[in-house]
PDB file of C-alpha atoms in Angstrom:
ATOM      1  CA  UNK K   1     151.297  85.623 114.341  1.00  0.00           C
ATOM      2  CA  UNK K   2     154.450  87.374 114.600  1.00  0.00           C
ATOM      3  CA  UNK K   3     156.566  87.710 117.936  1.00  0.00           C
ATOM      4  CA  UNK K   4     155.841  91.661 117.952  1.00  0.00           C
ATOM      5  CA  UNK K   5     152.063  91.004 117.756  1.00  0.00           C
ATOM      6  CA  UNK K   6     151.970  88.575 120.242  1.00  0.00           C
ATOM      7  CA  UNK K   7     154.104  90.933 122.687  1.00  0.00           C
ATOM      8  CA  UNK K   8     151.708  93.920 121.756  1.00  0.00           C
ATOM      9  CA  UNK K   9     149.093  91.330 122.905  1.00  0.00           C
ATOM     10  CA  UNK K  10     150.312  90.589 125.926  1.00  0.00           C
ATOM     11  CA  UNK K  11     150.977  93.837 127.020  1.00  0.00           C
ATOM     12  CA  UNK K  12     147.814  95.057 126.025  1.00  0.00           C
ATOM     13  CA  UNK K  13     146.419  92.030 128.186  1.00  0.00           C
ATOM     14  CA  UNK K  14     148.420  93.244 131.276  1.00  0.00           C
ATOM     15  CA  UNK K  15     147.731  97.005 130.898  1.00  0.00           C
ATOM     16  CA  UNK K  16     144.008  96.240 131.074  1.00  0.00           C
ATOM     17  CA  UNK K  17     144.073  94.073 133.943  1.00  0.00           C
ATOM     18  CA  UNK K  18     146.279  96.670 135.646  1.00  0.00           C
ATOM     19  CA  UNK K  19     143.763  99.082 134.987  1.00  0.00           C
ATOM     20  CA  UNK K  20     140.768  96.967 135.826  1.00  0.00           C
ATOM     21  CA  UNK K  21     142.526  95.863 139.577  1.00  0.00           C
ATOM     22  CA  UNK K  22     143.273  99.650 140.381  1.00  0.00           C
ATOM     23  CA  UNK K  23     139.593 100.278 139.130  1.00  0.00           C
ATOM     24  CA  UNK K  24     138.471  97.718 141.663  1.00  0.00           C
ATOM     25  CA  UNK K  25     141.255  98.540 144.208  1.00  0.00           C
ATOM     26  CA  UNK K  26     139.604 102.075 144.167  1.00  0.00           C
ATOM     27  CA  UNK K  27     135.941 101.448 144.096  1.00  0.00           C
ATOM     28  CA  UNK K  28     136.826  99.230 147.574  1.00  0.00           C
ATOM     29  CA  UNK K  29     138.479 102.081 149.264  1.00  0.00           C
ATOM     30  CA  UNK K  30     135.438 104.360 148.053  1.00  0.00           C
ATOM     31  CA  UNK K  31     132.948 101.664 149.284  1.00  0.00           C
ATOM     32  CA  UNK K  32     134.520 101.358 152.731  1.00  0.00           C
ATOM     33  CA  UNK K  33     134.432 104.813 153.052  1.00  0.00           C
ATOM     34  CA  UNK K  34     130.859 105.311 151.868  1.00  0.00           C
ATOM     35  CA  UNK K  35     130.121 102.975 154.556  1.00  0.00           C
ATOM     36  CA  UNK K  36     131.445 104.584 157.276  1.00  0.00           C
ATOM     37  CA  UNK K  37     130.093 108.343 155.802  1.00  0.00           C
ATOM     38  CA  UNK K  38     127.325 107.166 153.972  1.00  0.00           C
ATOM     39  CA  UNK K  39     125.491 110.524 154.417  1.00  0.00           C
ATOM     40  CA  UNK K  40     128.391 112.729 153.487  1.00  0.00           C
ATOM     41  CA  UNK K  41     129.890 110.625 150.563  1.00  0.00           C
ATOM     42  CA  UNK K  42     128.491 109.467 147.015  1.00  0.00           C
ATOM     43  CA  UNK K  43     130.411 108.501 144.414  1.00  0.00           C
ATOM     44  CA  UNK K  44     129.391 110.452 141.227  1.00  0.00           C
ATOM     45  CA  UNK K  45     127.647 108.106 138.906  1.00  0.00           C
ATOM     46  CA  UNK K  46     124.745 108.093 138.065  1.00  0.00           C
ATOM     47  CA  UNK K  47     122.432 104.894 138.178  1.00  0.00           C
ATOM     48  CA  UNK K  48     125.140 103.349 141.200  1.00  0.00           C
ATOM     49  CA  UNK K  49     122.933 103.954 143.929  1.00  0.00           C
ATOM     50  CA  UNK K  50     119.084 103.371 144.146  1.00  0.00           C
TER      51      UNK K  50
END
């Protein structure tokens, strides 16, 4: 593997990880908010709520 290939793989891994963390963080905020105002707030994701 060339050094540029290794570098792009590292960047890709870091990028996916930061996106995953960001989504997790946003989802955590949404969950906290929805627990406080469960009747007013739903994430627009089909199948997420029973």
